[in-house]
Tab-separated table of N, CA and C in Angstrom:
chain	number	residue	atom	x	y	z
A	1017	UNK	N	0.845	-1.186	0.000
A	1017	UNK	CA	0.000	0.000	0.000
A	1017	UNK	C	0.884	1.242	0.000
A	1018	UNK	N	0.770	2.115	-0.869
A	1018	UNK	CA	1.061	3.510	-1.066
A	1018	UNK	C	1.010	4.307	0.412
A	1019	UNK	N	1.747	5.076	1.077
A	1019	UNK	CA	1.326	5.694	2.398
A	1019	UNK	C	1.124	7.095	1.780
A	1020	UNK	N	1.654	7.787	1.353
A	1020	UNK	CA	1.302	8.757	1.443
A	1020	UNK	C	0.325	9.812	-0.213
A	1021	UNK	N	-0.773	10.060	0.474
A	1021	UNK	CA	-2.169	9.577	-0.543
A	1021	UNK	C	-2.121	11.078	-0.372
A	1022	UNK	N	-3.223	12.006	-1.812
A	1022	UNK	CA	-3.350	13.575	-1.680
A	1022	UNK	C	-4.767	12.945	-1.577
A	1023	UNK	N	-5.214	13.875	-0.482
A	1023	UNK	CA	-6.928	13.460	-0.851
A	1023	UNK	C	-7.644	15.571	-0.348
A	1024	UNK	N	-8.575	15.482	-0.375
A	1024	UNK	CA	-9.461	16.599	-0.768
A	1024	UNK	C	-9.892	16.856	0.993
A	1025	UNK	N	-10.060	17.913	1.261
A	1025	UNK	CA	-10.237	18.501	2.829
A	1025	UNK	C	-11.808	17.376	3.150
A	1026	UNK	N	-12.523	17.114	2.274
A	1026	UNK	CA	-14.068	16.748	2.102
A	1026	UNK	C	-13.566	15.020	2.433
A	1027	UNK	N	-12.976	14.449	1.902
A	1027	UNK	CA	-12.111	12.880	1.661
A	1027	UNK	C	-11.261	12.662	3.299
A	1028	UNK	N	-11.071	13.632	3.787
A	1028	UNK	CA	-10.074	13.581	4.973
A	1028	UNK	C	-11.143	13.556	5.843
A	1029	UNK	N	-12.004	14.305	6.000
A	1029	UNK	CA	-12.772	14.018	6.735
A	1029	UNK	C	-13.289	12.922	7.046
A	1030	UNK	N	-13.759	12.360	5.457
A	1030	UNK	CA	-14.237	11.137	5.694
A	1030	UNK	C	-14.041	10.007	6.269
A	1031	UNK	N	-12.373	9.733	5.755
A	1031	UNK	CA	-11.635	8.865	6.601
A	1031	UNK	C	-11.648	8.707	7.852
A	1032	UNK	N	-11.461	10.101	8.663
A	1032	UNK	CA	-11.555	10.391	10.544
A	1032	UNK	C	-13.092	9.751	10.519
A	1033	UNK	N	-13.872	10.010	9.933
A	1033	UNK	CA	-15.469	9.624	10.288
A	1033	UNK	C	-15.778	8.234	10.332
A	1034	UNK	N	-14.699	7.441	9.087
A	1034	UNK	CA	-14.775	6.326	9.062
A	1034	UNK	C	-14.210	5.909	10.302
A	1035	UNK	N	-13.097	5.962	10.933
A	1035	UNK	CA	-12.195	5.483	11.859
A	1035	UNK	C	-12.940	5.542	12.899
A	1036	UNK	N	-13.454	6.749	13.388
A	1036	UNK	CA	-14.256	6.887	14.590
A	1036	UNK	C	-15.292	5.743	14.803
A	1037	UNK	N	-16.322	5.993	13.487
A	1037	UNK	CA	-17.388	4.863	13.571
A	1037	UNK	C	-17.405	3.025	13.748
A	1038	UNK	N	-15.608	3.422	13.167
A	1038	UNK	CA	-15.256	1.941	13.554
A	1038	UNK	C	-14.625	1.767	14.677
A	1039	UNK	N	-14.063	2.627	15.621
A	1039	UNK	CA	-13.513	2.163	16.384
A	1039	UNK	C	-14.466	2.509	18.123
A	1040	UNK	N	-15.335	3.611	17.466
A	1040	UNK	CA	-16.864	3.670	18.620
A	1040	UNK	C	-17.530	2.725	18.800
A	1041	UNK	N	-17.814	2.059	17.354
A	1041	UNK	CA	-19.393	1.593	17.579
A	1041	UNK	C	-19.407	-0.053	17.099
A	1042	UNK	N	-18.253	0.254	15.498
A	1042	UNK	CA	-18.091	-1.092	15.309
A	1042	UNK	C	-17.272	-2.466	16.400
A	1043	UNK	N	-16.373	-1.784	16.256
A	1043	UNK	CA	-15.578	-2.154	17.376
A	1043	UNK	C	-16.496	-3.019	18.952
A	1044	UNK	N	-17.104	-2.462	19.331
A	1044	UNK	CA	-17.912	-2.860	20.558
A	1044	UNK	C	-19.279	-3.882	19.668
A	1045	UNK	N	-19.756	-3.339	18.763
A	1045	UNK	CA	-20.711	-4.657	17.522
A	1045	UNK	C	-19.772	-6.396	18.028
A	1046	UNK	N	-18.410	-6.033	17.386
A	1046	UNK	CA	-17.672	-7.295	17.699
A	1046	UNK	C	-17.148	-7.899	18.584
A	1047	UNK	N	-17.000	-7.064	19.625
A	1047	UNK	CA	-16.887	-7.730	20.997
A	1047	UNK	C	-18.118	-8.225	21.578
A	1048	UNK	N	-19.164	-7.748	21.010
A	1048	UNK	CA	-20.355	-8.256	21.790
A	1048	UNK	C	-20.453	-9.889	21.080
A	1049	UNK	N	-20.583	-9.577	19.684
A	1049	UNK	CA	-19.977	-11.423	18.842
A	1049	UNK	C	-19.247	-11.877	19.283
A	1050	UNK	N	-18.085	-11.504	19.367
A	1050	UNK	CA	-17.589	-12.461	20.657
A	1050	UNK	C	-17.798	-13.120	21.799
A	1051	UNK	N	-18.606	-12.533	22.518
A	1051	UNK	CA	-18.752	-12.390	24.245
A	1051	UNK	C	-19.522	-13.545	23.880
A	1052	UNK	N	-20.717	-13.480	22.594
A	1052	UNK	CA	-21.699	-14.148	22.829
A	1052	UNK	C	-21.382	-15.587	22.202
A	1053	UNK	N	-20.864	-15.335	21.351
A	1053	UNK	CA	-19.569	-16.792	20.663
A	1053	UNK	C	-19.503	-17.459	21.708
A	1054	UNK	N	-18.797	-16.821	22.780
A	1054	UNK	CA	-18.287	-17.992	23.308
A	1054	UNK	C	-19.233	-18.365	24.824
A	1055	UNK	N	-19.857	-17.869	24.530
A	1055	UNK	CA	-21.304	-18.607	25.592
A	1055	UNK	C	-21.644	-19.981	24.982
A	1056	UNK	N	-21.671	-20.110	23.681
A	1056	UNK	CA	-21.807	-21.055	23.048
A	1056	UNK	C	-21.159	-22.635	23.269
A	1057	UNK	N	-20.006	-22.467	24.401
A	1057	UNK	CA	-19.437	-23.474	24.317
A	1057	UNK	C	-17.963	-24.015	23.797
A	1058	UNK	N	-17.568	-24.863	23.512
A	1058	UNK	CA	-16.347	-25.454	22.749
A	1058	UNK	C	-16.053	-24.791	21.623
A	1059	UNK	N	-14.923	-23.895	21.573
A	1059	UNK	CA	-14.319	-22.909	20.547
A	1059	UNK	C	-13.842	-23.558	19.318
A	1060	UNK	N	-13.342	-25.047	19.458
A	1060	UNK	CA	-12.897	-25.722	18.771
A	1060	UNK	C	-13.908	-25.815	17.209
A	1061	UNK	N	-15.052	-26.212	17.809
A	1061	UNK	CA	-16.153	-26.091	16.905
A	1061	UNK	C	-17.406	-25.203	16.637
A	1062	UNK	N	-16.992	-24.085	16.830
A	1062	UNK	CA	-18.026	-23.358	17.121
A	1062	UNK	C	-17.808	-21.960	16.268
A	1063	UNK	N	-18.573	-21.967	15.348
A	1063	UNK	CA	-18.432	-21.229	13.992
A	1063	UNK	C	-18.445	-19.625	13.858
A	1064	UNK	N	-19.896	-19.506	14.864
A	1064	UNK	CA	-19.851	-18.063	14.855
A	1064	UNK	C	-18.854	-17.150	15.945
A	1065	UNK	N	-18.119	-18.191	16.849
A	1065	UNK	CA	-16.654	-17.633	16.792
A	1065	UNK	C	-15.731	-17.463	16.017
A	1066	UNK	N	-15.389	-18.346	15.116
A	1066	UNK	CA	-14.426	-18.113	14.402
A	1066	UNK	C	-14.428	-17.198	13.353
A	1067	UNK	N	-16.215	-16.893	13.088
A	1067	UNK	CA	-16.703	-15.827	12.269
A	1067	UNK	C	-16.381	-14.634	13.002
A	1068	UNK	N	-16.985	-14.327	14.032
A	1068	UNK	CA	-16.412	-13.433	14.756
A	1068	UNK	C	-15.190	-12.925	14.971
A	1069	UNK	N	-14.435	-13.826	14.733
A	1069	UNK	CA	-12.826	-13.220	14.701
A	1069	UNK	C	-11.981	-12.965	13.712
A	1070	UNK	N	-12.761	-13.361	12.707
A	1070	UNK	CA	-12.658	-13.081	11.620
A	1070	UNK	C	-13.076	-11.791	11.208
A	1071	UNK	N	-13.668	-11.268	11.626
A	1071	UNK	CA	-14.528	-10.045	11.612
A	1071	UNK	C	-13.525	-8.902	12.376
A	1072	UNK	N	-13.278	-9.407	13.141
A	1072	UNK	CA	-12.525	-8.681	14.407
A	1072	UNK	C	-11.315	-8.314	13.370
A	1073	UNK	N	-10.756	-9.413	13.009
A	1073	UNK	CA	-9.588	-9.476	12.068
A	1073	UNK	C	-9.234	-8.503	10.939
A	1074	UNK	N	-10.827	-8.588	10.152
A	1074	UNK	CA	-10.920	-7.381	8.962
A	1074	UNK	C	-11.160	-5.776	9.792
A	1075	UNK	N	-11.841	-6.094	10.814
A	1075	UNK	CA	-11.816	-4.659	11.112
A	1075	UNK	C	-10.877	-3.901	11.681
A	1076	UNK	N	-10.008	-4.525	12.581
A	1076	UNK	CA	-8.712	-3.993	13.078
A	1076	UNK	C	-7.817	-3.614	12.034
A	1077	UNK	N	-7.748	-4.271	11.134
A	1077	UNK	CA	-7.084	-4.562	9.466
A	1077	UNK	C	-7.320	-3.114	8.796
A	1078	UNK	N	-8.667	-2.839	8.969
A	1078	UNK	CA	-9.020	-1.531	8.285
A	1078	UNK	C	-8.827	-0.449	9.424
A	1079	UNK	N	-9.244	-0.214	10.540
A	1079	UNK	CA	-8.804	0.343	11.479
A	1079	UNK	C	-6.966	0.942	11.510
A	1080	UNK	N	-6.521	0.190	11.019
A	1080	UNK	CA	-5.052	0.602	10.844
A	1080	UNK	C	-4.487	1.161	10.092
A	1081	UNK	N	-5.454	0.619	8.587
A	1081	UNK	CA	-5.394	1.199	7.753
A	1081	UNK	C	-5.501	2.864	7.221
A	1082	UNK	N	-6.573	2.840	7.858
A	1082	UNK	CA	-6.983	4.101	7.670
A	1082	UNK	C	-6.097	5.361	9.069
A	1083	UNK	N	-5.894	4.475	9.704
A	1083	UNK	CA	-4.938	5.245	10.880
A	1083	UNK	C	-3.829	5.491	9.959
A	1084	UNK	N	-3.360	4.721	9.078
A	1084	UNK	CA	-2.214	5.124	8.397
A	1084	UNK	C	-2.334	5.995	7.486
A	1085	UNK	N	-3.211	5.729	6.436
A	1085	UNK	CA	-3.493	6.889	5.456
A	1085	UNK	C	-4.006	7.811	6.173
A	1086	UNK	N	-4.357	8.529	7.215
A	1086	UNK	CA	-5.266	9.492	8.021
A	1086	UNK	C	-3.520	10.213	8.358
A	1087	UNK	N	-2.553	9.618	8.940
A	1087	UNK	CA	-1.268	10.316	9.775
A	1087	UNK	C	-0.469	10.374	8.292
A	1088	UNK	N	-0.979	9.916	7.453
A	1088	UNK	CA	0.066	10.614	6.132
A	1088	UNK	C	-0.423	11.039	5.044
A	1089	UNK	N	-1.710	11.397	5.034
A	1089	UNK	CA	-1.966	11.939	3.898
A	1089	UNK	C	-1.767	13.280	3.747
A	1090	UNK	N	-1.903	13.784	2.651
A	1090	UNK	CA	-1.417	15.089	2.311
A	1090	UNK	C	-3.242	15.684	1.966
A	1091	UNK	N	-3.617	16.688	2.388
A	1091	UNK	CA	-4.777	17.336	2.317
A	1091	UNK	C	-4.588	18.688	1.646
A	1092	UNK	N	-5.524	18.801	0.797
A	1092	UNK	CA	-5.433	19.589	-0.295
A	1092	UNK	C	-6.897	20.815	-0.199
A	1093	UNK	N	-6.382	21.806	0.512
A	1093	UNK	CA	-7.888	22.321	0.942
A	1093	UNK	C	-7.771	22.885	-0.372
A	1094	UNK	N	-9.553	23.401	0.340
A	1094	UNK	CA	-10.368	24.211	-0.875
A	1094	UNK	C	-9.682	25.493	-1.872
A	1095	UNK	N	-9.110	25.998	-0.594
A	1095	UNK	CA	-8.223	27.306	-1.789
A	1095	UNK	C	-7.297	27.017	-2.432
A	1096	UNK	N	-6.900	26.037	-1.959
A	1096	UNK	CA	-5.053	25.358	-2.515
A	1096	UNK	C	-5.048	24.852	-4.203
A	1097	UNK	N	-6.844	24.648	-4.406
A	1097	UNK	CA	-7.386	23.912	-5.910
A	1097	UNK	C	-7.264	24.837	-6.555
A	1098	UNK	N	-6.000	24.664	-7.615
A	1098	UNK	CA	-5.978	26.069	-8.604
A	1098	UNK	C	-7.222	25.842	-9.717
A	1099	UNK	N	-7.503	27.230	-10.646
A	1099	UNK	CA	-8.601	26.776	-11.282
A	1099	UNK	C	-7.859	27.309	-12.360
A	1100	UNK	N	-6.340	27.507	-12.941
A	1100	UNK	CA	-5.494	27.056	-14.013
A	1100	UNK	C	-4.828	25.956	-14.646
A	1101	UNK	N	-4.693	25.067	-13.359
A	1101	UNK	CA	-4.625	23.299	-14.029
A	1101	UNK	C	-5.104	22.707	-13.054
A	1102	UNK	N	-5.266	21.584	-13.786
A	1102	UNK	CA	-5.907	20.230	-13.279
A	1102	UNK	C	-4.608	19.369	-12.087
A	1103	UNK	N	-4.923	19.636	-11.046
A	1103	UNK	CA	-4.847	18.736	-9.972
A	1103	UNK	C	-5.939	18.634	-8.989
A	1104	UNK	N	-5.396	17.403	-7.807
A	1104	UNK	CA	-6.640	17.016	-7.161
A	1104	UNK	C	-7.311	17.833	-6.510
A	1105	UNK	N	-8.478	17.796	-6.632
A	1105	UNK	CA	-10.083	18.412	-6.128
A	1105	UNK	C	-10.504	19.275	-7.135
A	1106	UNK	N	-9.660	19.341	-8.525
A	1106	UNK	CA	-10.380	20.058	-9.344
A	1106	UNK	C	-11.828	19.738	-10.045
A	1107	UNK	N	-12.525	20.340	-10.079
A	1107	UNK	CA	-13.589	20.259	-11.273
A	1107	UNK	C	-13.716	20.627	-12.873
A	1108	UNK	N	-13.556	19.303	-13.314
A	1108	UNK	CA	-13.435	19.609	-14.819
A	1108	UNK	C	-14.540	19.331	-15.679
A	1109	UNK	N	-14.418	20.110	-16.539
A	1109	UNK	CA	-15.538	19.607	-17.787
A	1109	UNK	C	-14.463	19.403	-19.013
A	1110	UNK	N	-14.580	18.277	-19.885
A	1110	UNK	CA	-14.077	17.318	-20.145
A	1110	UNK	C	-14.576	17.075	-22.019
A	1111	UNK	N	-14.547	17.240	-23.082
A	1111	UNK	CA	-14.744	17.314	-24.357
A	1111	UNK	C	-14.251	15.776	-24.928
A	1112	UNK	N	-14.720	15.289	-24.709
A	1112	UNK	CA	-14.358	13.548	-25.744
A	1112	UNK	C	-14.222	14.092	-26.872
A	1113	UNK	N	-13.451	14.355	-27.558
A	1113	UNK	CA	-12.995	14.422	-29.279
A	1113	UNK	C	-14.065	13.697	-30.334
A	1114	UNK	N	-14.205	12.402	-29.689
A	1114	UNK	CA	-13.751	11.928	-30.632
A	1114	UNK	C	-15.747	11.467	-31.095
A	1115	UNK	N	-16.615	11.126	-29.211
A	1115	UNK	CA	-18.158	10.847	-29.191
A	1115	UNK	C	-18.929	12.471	-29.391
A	1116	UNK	N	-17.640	13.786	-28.890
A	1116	UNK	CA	-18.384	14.751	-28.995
A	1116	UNK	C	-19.399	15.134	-28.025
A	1117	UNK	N	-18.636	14.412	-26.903
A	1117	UNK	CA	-19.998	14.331	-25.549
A	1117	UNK	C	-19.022	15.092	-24.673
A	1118	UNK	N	-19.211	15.737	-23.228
A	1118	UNK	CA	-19.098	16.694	-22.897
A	1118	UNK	C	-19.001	15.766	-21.480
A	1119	UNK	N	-17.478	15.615	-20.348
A	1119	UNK	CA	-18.024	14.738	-19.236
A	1119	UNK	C	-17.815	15.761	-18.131
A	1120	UNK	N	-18.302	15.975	-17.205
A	1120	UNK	CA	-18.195	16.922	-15.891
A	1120	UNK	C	-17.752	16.050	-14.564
A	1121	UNK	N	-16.506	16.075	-14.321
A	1121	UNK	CA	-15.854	14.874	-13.393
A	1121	UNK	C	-14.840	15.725	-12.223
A	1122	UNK	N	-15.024	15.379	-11.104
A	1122	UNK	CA	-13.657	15.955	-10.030
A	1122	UNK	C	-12.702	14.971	-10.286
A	1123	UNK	N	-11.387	15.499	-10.078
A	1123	UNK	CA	-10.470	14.705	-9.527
A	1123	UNK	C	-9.885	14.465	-8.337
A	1124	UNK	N	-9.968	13.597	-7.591
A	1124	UNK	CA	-9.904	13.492	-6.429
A	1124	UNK	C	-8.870	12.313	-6.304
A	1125	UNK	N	-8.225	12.107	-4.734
A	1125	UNK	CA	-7.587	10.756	-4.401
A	1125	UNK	C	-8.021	9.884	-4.414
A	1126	UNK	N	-7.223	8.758	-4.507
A	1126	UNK	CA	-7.327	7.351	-4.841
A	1126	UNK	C	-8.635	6.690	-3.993
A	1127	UNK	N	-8.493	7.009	-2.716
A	1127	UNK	CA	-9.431	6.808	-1.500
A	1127	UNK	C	-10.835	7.332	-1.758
A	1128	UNK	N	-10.855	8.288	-2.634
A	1128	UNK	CA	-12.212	9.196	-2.637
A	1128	UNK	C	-12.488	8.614	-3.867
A	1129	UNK	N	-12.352	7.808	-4.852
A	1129	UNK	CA	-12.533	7.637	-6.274
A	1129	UNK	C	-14.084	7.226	-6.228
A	1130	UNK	N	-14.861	7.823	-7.231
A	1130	UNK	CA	-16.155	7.180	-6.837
A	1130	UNK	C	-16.898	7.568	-8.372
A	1131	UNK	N	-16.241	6.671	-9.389
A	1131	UNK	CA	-16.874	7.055	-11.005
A	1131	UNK	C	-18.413	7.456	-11.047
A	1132	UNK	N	-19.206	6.556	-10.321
A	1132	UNK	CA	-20.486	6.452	-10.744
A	1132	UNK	C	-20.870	7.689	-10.650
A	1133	UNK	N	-20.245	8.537	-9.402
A	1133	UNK	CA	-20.679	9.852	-9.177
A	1133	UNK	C	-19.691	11.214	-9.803
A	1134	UNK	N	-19.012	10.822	-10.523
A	1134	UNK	CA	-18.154	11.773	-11.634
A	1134	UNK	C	-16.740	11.584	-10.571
A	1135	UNK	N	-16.315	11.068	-9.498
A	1135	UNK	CA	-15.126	11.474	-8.950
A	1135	UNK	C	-14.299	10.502	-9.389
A	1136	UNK	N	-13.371	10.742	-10.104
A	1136	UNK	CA	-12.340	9.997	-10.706
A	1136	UNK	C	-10.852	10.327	-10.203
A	1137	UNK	N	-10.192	8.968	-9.578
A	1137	UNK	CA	-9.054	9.158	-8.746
A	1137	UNK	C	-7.771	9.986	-9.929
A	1138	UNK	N	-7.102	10.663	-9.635
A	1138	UNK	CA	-5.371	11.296	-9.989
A	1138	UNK	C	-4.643	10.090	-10.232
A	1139	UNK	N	-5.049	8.705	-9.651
A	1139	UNK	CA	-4.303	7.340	-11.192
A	1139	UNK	C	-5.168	7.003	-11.925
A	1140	UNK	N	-6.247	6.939	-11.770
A	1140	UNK	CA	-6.696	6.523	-13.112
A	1140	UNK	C	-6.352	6.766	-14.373
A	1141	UNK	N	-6.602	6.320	-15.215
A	1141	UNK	CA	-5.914	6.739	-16.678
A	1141	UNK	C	-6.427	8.218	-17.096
A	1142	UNK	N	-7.755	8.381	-17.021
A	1142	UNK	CA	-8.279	9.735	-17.316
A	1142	UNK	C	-7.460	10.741	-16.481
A	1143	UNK	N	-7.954	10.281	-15.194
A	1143	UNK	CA	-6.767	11.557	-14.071
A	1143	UNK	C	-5.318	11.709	-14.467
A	1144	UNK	N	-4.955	11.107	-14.602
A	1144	UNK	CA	-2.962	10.974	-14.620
A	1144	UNK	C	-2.971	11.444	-15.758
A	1145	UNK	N	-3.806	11.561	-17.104
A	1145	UNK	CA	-3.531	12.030	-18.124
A	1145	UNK	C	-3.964	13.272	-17.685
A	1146	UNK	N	-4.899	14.249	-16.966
A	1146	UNK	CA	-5.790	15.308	-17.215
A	1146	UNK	C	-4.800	16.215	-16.466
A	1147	UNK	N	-3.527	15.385	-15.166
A	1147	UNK	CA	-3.018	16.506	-14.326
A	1147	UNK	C	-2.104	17.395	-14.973
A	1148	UNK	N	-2.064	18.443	-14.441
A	1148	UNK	CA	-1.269	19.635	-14.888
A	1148	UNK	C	-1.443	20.274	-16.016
A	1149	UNK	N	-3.210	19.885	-16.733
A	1149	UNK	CA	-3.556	20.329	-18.104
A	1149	UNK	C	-4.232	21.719	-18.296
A	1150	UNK	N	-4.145	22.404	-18.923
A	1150	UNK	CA	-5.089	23.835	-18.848
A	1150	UNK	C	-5.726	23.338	-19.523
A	1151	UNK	N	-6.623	24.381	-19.923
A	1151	UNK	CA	-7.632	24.988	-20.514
A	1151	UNK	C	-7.658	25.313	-21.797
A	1152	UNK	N	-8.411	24.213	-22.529
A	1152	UNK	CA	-7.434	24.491	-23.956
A	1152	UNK	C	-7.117	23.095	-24.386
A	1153	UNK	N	-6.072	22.896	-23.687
A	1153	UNK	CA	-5.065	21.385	-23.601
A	1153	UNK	C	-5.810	20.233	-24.602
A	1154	UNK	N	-5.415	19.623	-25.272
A	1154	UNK	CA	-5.636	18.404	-25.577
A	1154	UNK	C	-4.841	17.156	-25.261
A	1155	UNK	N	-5.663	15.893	-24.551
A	1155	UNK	CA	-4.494	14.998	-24.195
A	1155	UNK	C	-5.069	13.522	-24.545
A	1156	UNK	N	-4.421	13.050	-24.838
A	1156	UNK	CA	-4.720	11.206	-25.163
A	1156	UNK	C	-4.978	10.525	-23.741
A	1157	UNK	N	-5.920	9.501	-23.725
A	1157	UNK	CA	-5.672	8.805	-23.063
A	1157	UNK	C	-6.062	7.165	-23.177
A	1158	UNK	N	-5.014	6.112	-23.016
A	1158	UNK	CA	-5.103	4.618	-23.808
A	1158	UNK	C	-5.981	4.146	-22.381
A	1159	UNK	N	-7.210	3.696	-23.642
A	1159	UNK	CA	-8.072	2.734	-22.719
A	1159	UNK	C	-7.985	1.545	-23.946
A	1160	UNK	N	-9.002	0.292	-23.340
A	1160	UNK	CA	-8.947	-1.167	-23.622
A	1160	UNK	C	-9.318	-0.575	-25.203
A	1161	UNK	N	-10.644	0.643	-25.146
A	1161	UNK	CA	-11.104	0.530	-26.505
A	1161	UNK	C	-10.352	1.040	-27.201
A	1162	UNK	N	-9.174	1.614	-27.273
A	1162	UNK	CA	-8.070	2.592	-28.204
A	1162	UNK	C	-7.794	3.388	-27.064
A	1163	UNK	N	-7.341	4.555	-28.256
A	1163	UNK	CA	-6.583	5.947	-27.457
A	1163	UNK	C	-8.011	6.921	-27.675
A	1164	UNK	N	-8.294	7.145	-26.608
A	1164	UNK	CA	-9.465	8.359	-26.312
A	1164	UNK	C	-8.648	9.627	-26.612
A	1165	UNK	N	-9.571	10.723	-26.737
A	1165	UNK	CA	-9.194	12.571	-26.849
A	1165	UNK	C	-9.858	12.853	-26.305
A	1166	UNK	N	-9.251	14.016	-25.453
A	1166	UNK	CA	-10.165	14.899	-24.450
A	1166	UNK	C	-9.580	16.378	-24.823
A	1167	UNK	N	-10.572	17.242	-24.836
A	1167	UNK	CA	-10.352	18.468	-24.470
A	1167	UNK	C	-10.462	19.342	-23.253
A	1168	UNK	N	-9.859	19.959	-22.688
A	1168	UNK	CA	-10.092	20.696	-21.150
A	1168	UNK	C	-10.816	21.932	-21.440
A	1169	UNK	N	-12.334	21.691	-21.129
A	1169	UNK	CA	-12.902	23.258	-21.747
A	1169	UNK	C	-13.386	23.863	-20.142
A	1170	UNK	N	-13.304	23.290	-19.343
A	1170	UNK	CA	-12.950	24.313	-18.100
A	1170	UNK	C	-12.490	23.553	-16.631
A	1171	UNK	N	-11.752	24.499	-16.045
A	1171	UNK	CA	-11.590	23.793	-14.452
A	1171	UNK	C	-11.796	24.824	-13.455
A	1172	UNK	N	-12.815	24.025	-12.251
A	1172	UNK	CA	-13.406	24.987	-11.255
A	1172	UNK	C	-12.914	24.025	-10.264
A	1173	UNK	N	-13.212	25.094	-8.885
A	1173	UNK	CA	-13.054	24.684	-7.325
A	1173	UNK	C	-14.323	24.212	-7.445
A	1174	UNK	N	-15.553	24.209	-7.605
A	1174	UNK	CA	-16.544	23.246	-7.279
A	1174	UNK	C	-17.544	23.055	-8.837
């Protein structure tokens, strides 16, 4: 895993929100599976313990995780988003060359990537091609179906 991630003042948050909720609420969810696991009897065979700790397992797992990306990420507030090139938290509108369709997408960190809703991570192929592009810019980018064209016909803070 990559440690040190750029994510968006909005994305940082999220993470702390995530951590909290897991380590408030989830956290005590699985000790109570536990507690009650093992009322059950002989550990040896007894499933929804081992489910349970298994559980315990993924969540501490992510719990750390996010403790790590949370103490090293780099946060990119709102004013810091230039609206002369494309880096993360920008808002772009986006010219396909080639369908002539028009896409309106942020770029955001890897952690925040969320296509369905236009946020497309700084690796993705679209992002990594779009950073440091003005306004204007034309840039390729190789997907499965060929080499796509994009034009940069604007970038905003929101």
């Amino acid at each position: 895993m990559e440690i040190n991630k750029t994510v968006s003042k909005a994305g940082y948050a999220k993470l702390i929100e995530e951590k909290e909720y897991l380590v408030t609420v989830k956290r005590k969810e699985v000790a109570q599976k536990l507690k009650e696991a093992r009322s059950f009897g002989d550990l040896s065979e007894n499933a929804e313990y081992d489910e349970a700790k298994n559980e315990q397992a993924i969540l501490e797992s992510r719990i750390n995780e996010l403790e790590i990306l949370i103490s090293n990420a780099t946060v990119v507030e709102d004013d810091e988003v230039s609206v002369h090139e494309i880096g993360v938290g920008s808002y772009v509108k986006l010219k396909d060359l080639e369908l002539d369709e028009i896409e309106n997408l942020q770029i955001v960190g890897s952690t925040e990537s969320d296509p369905d809703n236009g946020k497309i991570s700084d690796e993705s192929p679209i992002g990594k091609a779009a950073l440091r592009k003005k306004v204007g810019d034309i840039f390729e980018v190789e997907a499965p179906a060929g080499i796509i064209k994009f034009e940069v016909l604007e970038i905003t803070r929101e």
